[in-house]
């Protein structure tokens, strides 16, 4: 990774704008094209918040470079833990691929999961042809569990890591 990153929760106002299909202005940040989450992620986050889910488990984080203050991607938990299991998701702007930003962001998410007494396992669902994400999961000590069919019919592999 070229520079250190930090995770910053995406503000609710930004989530509302993203959910509506708009791009929020990044005061104090340079937002790399493709770095912000898609509208469905913002809508899911807002829905979970409205149902009382703790922000840690449903508000995505911007992956921000510390020196340049560039938002290069995002990551987060997809909802509250269920029986000790929490799912993660992430995305990095294509212009920032292969620079270690996903590794840094997910590593920080795993630390947050370890700090919680609620979590015993973290899962990620990855398309079988997404070799970069599968390699990243292996590097972070996830193990491929099983194939499954998502609601939209996409075949994904469940990767699991015990905390």
PDB file of C-alpha atoms in Angstrom:
ATOM      1  CA  UNK A   1       0.000   0.000   0.000  1.00  0.00           C
ATOM      2  CA  UNK A   2       1.380   3.383  -0.959  1.00  0.00           C
ATOM      3  CA  UNK A   3       0.003   5.236   2.035  1.00  0.00           C
ATOM      4  CA  UNK A   4      -1.808   4.565   5.264  1.00  0.00           C
ATOM      5  CA  UNK A   5      -5.585   4.545   5.334  1.00  0.00           C
ATOM      6  CA  UNK A   6      -8.233   5.028   7.963  1.00  0.00           C
ATOM      7  CA  UNK A   7     -11.892   4.103   8.084  1.00  0.00           C
ATOM      8  CA  UNK A   8     -14.439   6.872   8.542  1.00  0.00           C
ATOM      9  CA  UNK A   9     -18.173   6.158   8.919  1.00  0.00           C
ATOM     10  CA  UNK A  10     -20.146   7.627   6.038  1.00  0.00           C
ATOM     11  CA  UNK A  11     -22.310  10.462   7.430  1.00  0.00           C
ATOM     12  CA  UNK A  12     -26.074   9.897   7.359  1.00  0.00           C
ATOM     13  CA  UNK A  13     -26.549  12.913   5.095  1.00  0.00           C
ATOM     14  CA  UNK A  14     -24.173  11.380   2.573  1.00  0.00           C
ATOM     15  CA  UNK A  15     -26.016   8.040   2.774  1.00  0.00           C
ATOM     16  CA  UNK A  16     -29.297   9.821   2.025  1.00  0.00           C
ATOM     17  CA  UNK A  17     -27.766  11.516  -1.018  1.00  0.00           C
ATOM     18  CA  UNK A  18     -26.159   8.301  -2.266  1.00  0.00           C
ATOM     19  CA  UNK A  19     -29.446   6.403  -1.764  1.00  0.00           C
ATOM     20  CA  UNK A  20     -31.154   9.014  -3.957  1.00  0.00           C
ATOM     21  CA  UNK A  21     -28.545   8.518  -6.678  1.00  0.00           C
ATOM     22  CA  UNK A  22     -26.652  11.744  -6.001  1.00  0.00           C
ATOM     23  CA  UNK A  23     -22.964  12.195  -5.258  1.00  0.00           C
ATOM     24  CA  UNK A  24     -22.340  14.026  -1.986  1.00  0.00           C
ATOM     25  CA  UNK A  25     -19.793  16.797  -1.937  1.00  0.00           C
ATOM     26  CA  UNK A  26     -16.691  15.628  -0.092  1.00  0.00           C
ATOM     27  CA  UNK A  27     -15.800  18.558   2.137  1.00  0.00           C
ATOM     28  CA  UNK A  28     -12.123  18.172   2.897  1.00  0.00           C
ATOM     29  CA  UNK A  29     -11.873  15.033   0.753  1.00  0.00           C
ATOM     30  CA  UNK A  30     -11.069  14.109  -2.805  1.00  0.00           C
ATOM     31  CA  UNK A  31     -13.599  11.456  -3.830  1.00  0.00           C
ATOM     32  CA  UNK A  32     -12.150   9.079  -6.418  1.00  0.00           C
ATOM     33  CA  UNK A  33     -14.675   8.094  -9.096  1.00  0.00           C
ATOM     34  CA  UNK A  34     -16.308   4.800  -8.116  1.00  0.00           C
ATOM     35  CA  UNK A  35     -15.189   4.969  -4.477  1.00  0.00           C
ATOM     36  CA  UNK A  36     -18.580   5.581  -2.864  1.00  0.00           C
ATOM     37  CA  UNK A  37     -21.023   2.724  -2.274  1.00  0.00           C
ATOM     38  CA  UNK A  38     -23.856   2.086  -4.726  1.00  0.00           C
ATOM     39  CA  UNK A  39     -27.356   3.384  -3.882  1.00  0.00           C
ATOM     40  CA  UNK A  40     -28.655  -0.026  -2.737  1.00  0.00           C
ATOM     41  CA  UNK A  41     -25.941  -0.203  -0.057  1.00  0.00           C
ATOM     42  CA  UNK A  42     -26.868   3.263   1.225  1.00  0.00           C
ATOM     43  CA  UNK A  43     -30.579   2.339   1.249  1.00  0.00           C
ATOM     44  CA  UNK A  44     -29.848  -0.884   3.171  1.00  0.00           C
ATOM     45  CA  UNK A  45     -27.803   1.063   5.701  1.00  0.00           C
ATOM     46  CA  UNK A  46     -30.524   3.666   6.217  1.00  0.00           C
ATOM     47  CA  UNK A  47     -33.150   0.924   6.552  1.00  0.00           C
ATOM     48  CA  UNK A  48     -31.110  -0.874   9.223  1.00  0.00           C
ATOM     49  CA  UNK A  49     -30.565   2.404  11.089  1.00  0.00           C
ATOM     50  CA  UNK A  50     -34.303   3.159  11.020  1.00  0.00           C
ATOM     51  CA  UNK A  51     -34.931  -0.265  12.586  1.00  0.00           C
ATOM     52  CA  UNK A  52     -32.553   0.478  15.466  1.00  0.00           C
ATOM     53  CA  UNK A  53     -29.434  -1.346  14.297  1.00  0.00           C
ATOM     54  CA  UNK A  54     -26.255  -0.005  15.885  1.00  0.00           C
ATOM     55  CA  UNK A  55     -24.337   2.169  13.417  1.00  0.00           C
ATOM     56  CA  UNK A  56     -21.199   0.013  13.725  1.00  0.00           C
ATOM     57  CA  UNK A  57     -23.017  -2.907  12.123  1.00  0.00           C
ATOM     58  CA  UNK A  58     -24.804  -1.103   9.304  1.00  0.00           C
ATOM     59  CA  UNK A  59     -23.131   2.197   8.388  1.00  0.00           C
ATOM     60  CA  UNK A  60     -20.423   1.693   5.771  1.00  0.00           C
ATOM     61  CA  UNK A  61     -17.019   3.261   6.184  1.00  0.00           C
ATOM     62  CA  UNK A  62     -15.136   5.339   3.654  1.00  0.00           C
ATOM     63  CA  UNK A  63     -11.584   4.098   3.113  1.00  0.00           C
ATOM     64  CA  UNK A  64      -9.629   7.354   3.323  1.00  0.00           C
ATOM     65  CA  UNK A  65      -5.939   7.929   2.622  1.00  0.00           C
ATOM     66  CA  UNK A  66      -4.538   9.786   5.612  1.00  0.00           C
ATOM     67  CA  UNK A  67      -2.087  12.085   3.819  1.00  0.00           C
ATOM     68  CA  UNK A  68      -4.024  13.042   0.681  1.00  0.00           C
ATOM     69  CA  UNK A  69      -7.522  12.726   2.244  1.00  0.00           C
ATOM     70  CA  UNK A  70      -8.718  10.759  -0.777  1.00  0.00           C
ATOM     71  CA  UNK A  71     -11.739   8.481  -0.475  1.00  0.00           C
ATOM     72  CA  UNK A  72     -10.563   5.427  -2.418  1.00  0.00           C
ATOM     73  CA  UNK A  73     -13.302   2.941  -1.511  1.00  0.00           C
ATOM     74  CA  UNK A  74     -15.561   1.714   1.223  1.00  0.00           C
ATOM     75  CA  UNK A  75     -16.209  -1.265   3.441  1.00  0.00           C
ATOM     76  CA  UNK A  76     -18.442  -2.265   6.292  1.00  0.00           C
ATOM     77  CA  UNK A  77     -20.607  -4.776   8.035  1.00  0.00           C
ATOM     78  CA  UNK A  78     -23.876  -5.619   6.267  1.00  0.00           C
ATOM     79  CA  UNK A  79     -26.035  -5.785   9.387  1.00  0.00           C
ATOM     80  CA  UNK A  80     -26.160  -6.761  13.017  1.00  0.00           C
ATOM     81  CA  UNK A  81     -24.475  -9.994  14.080  1.00  0.00           C
ATOM     82  CA  UNK A  82     -26.672 -13.094  13.960  1.00  0.00           C
ATOM     83  CA  UNK A  83     -25.645 -15.936  16.286  1.00  0.00           C
ATOM     84  CA  UNK A  84     -22.122 -14.497  16.434  1.00  0.00           C
ATOM     85  CA  UNK A  85     -21.750 -14.170  12.663  1.00  0.00           C
ATOM     86  CA  UNK A  86     -21.441 -10.885  10.763  1.00  0.00           C
ATOM     87  CA  UNK A  87     -21.088 -10.326   7.020  1.00  0.00           C
ATOM     88  CA  UNK A  88     -18.719  -7.802   5.473  1.00  0.00           C
ATOM     89  CA  UNK A  89     -18.644  -6.115   2.100  1.00  0.00           C
ATOM     90  CA  UNK A  90     -16.209  -3.777   0.385  1.00  0.00           C
ATOM     91  CA  UNK A  91     -15.418  -1.973  -2.820  1.00  0.00           C
ATOM     92  CA  UNK A  92     -12.478   0.052  -4.089  1.00  0.00           C
ATOM     93  CA  UNK A  93     -12.496   2.539  -6.964  1.00  0.00           C
ATOM     94  CA  UNK A  94     -11.076   0.853 -10.087  1.00  0.00           C
ATOM     95  CA  UNK A  95      -8.363   3.526 -10.360  1.00  0.00           C
ATOM     96  CA  UNK A  96      -7.154   2.433  -6.906  1.00  0.00           C
ATOM     97  CA  UNK A  97      -7.139  -1.347  -7.363  1.00  0.00           C
ATOM     98  CA  UNK A  98      -4.068  -3.401  -6.429  1.00  0.00           C
ATOM     99  CA  UNK A  99      -2.676  -0.830  -4.001  1.00  0.00           C
ATOM    100  CA  UNK A 100      -3.592  -2.560  -0.750  1.00  0.00           C
ATOM    101  CA  UNK A 101      -6.586  -0.384   0.116  1.00  0.00           C
ATOM    102  CA  UNK A 102      -9.011  -3.317   0.369  1.00  0.00           C
ATOM    103  CA  UNK A 103      -6.494  -5.225   2.508  1.00  0.00           C
ATOM    104  CA  UNK A 104      -6.111  -2.236   4.823  1.00  0.00           C
ATOM    105  CA  UNK A 105      -9.837  -1.574   5.069  1.00  0.00           C
ATOM    106  CA  UNK A 106     -10.848  -5.174   5.713  1.00  0.00           C
ATOM    107  CA  UNK A 107      -8.012  -5.607   8.219  1.00  0.00           C
ATOM    108  CA  UNK A 108      -9.415  -2.667  10.185  1.00  0.00           C
ATOM    109  CA  UNK A 109     -12.946  -4.131   9.968  1.00  0.00           C
ATOM    110  CA  UNK A 110     -11.638  -7.413  11.356  1.00  0.00           C
ATOM    111  CA  UNK A 111     -10.082  -5.529  14.275  1.00  0.00           C
ATOM    112  CA  UNK A 112     -13.466  -3.920  14.998  1.00  0.00           C
ATOM    113  CA  UNK A 113     -15.077  -7.363  14.911  1.00  0.00           C
ATOM    114  CA  UNK A 114     -12.445  -8.735  17.315  1.00  0.00           C
ATOM    115  CA  UNK A 115     -13.173  -5.898  19.752  1.00  0.00           C
ATOM    116  CA  UNK A 116     -16.834  -6.927  19.905  1.00  0.00           C
ATOM    117  CA  UNK A 117     -17.883  -9.674  22.264  1.00  0.00           C
ATOM    118  CA  UNK A 118     -20.769 -10.360  19.842  1.00  0.00           C
ATOM    119  CA  UNK A 119     -18.660 -11.766  16.992  1.00  0.00           C
ATOM    120  CA  UNK A 120     -17.205 -15.244  16.601  1.00  0.00           C
ATOM    121  CA  UNK A 121     -17.113 -15.425  12.790  1.00  0.00           C
ATOM    122  CA  UNK A 122     -16.927 -13.021   9.866  1.00  0.00           C
ATOM    123  CA  UNK A 123     -18.205 -14.010   6.430  1.00  0.00           C
ATOM    124  CA  UNK A 124     -17.819 -12.538   2.968  1.00  0.00           C
ATOM    125  CA  UNK A 125     -19.625 -13.589  -0.201  1.00  0.00           C
ATOM    126  CA  UNK A 126     -17.423 -13.485  -3.300  1.00  0.00           C
ATOM    127  CA  UNK A 127     -18.186 -14.344  -6.929  1.00  0.00           C
ATOM    128  CA  UNK A 128     -16.189 -17.433  -7.952  1.00  0.00           C
ATOM    129  CA  UNK A 129     -14.597 -15.585 -10.875  1.00  0.00           C
ATOM    130  CA  UNK A 130     -13.412 -12.687  -8.683  1.00  0.00           C
ATOM    131  CA  UNK A 131      -9.876 -13.965  -8.290  1.00  0.00           C
ATOM    132  CA  UNK A 132      -8.512 -10.800  -6.664  1.00  0.00           C
ATOM    133  CA  UNK A 133     -11.120 -10.862  -3.886  1.00  0.00           C
ATOM    134  CA  UNK A 134     -10.695 -14.611  -3.379  1.00  0.00           C
ATOM    135  CA  UNK A 135      -6.919 -14.145  -3.049  1.00  0.00           C
ATOM    136  CA  UNK A 136      -7.495 -11.304  -0.593  1.00  0.00           C
ATOM    137  CA  UNK A 137      -9.838 -13.491   1.478  1.00  0.00           C
ATOM    138  CA  UNK A 138      -7.212 -16.256   1.602  1.00  0.00           C
ATOM    139  CA  UNK A 139      -4.526 -13.742   2.597  1.00  0.00           C
ATOM    140  CA  UNK A 140      -6.741 -12.586   5.484  1.00  0.00           C
ATOM    141  CA  UNK A 141      -7.200 -16.201   6.678  1.00  0.00           C
ATOM    142  CA  UNK A 142     -10.733 -16.712   5.392  1.00  0.00           C
ATOM    143  CA  UNK A 143     -11.622 -20.202   4.190  1.00  0.00           C
ATOM    144  CA  UNK A 144     -13.968 -20.969   1.305  1.00  0.00           C
ATOM    145  CA  UNK A 145     -17.075 -22.524   2.795  1.00  0.00           C
ATOM    146  CA  UNK A 146     -19.738 -23.278   0.234  1.00  0.00           C
ATOM    147  CA  UNK A 147     -21.433 -21.976  -2.861  1.00  0.00           C
ATOM    148  CA  UNK A 148     -24.820 -20.412  -2.445  1.00  0.00           C
ATOM    149  CA  UNK A 149     -27.445 -18.660  -4.501  1.00  0.00           C
ATOM    150  CA  UNK A 150     -28.123 -15.042  -3.625  1.00  0.00           C
ATOM    151  CA  UNK A 151     -31.605 -13.561  -3.916  1.00  0.00           C
ATOM    152  CA  UNK A 152     -30.751 -12.072  -7.306  1.00  0.00           C
ATOM    153  CA  UNK A 153     -29.656 -15.476  -8.596  1.00  0.00           C
ATOM    154  CA  UNK A 154     -25.917 -14.743  -8.569  1.00  0.00           C
ATOM    155  CA  UNK A 155     -23.718 -17.673  -7.523  1.00  0.00           C
ATOM    156  CA  UNK A 156     -21.366 -16.670  -4.723  1.00  0.00           C
ATOM    157  CA  UNK A 157     -18.870 -18.490  -2.541  1.00  0.00           C
ATOM    158  CA  UNK A 158     -19.115 -17.967   1.209  1.00  0.00           C
ATOM    159  CA  UNK A 159     -15.757 -17.243   2.810  1.00  0.00           C
ATOM    160  CA  UNK A 160     -15.544 -17.587   6.582  1.00  0.00           C
ATOM    161  CA  UNK A 161     -13.043 -16.519   9.214  1.00  0.00           C
ATOM    162  CA  UNK A 162     -13.207 -17.358  12.905  1.00  0.00           C
ATOM    163  CA  UNK A 163     -12.374 -14.440  15.182  1.00  0.00           C
TER     164      UNK A 163
END
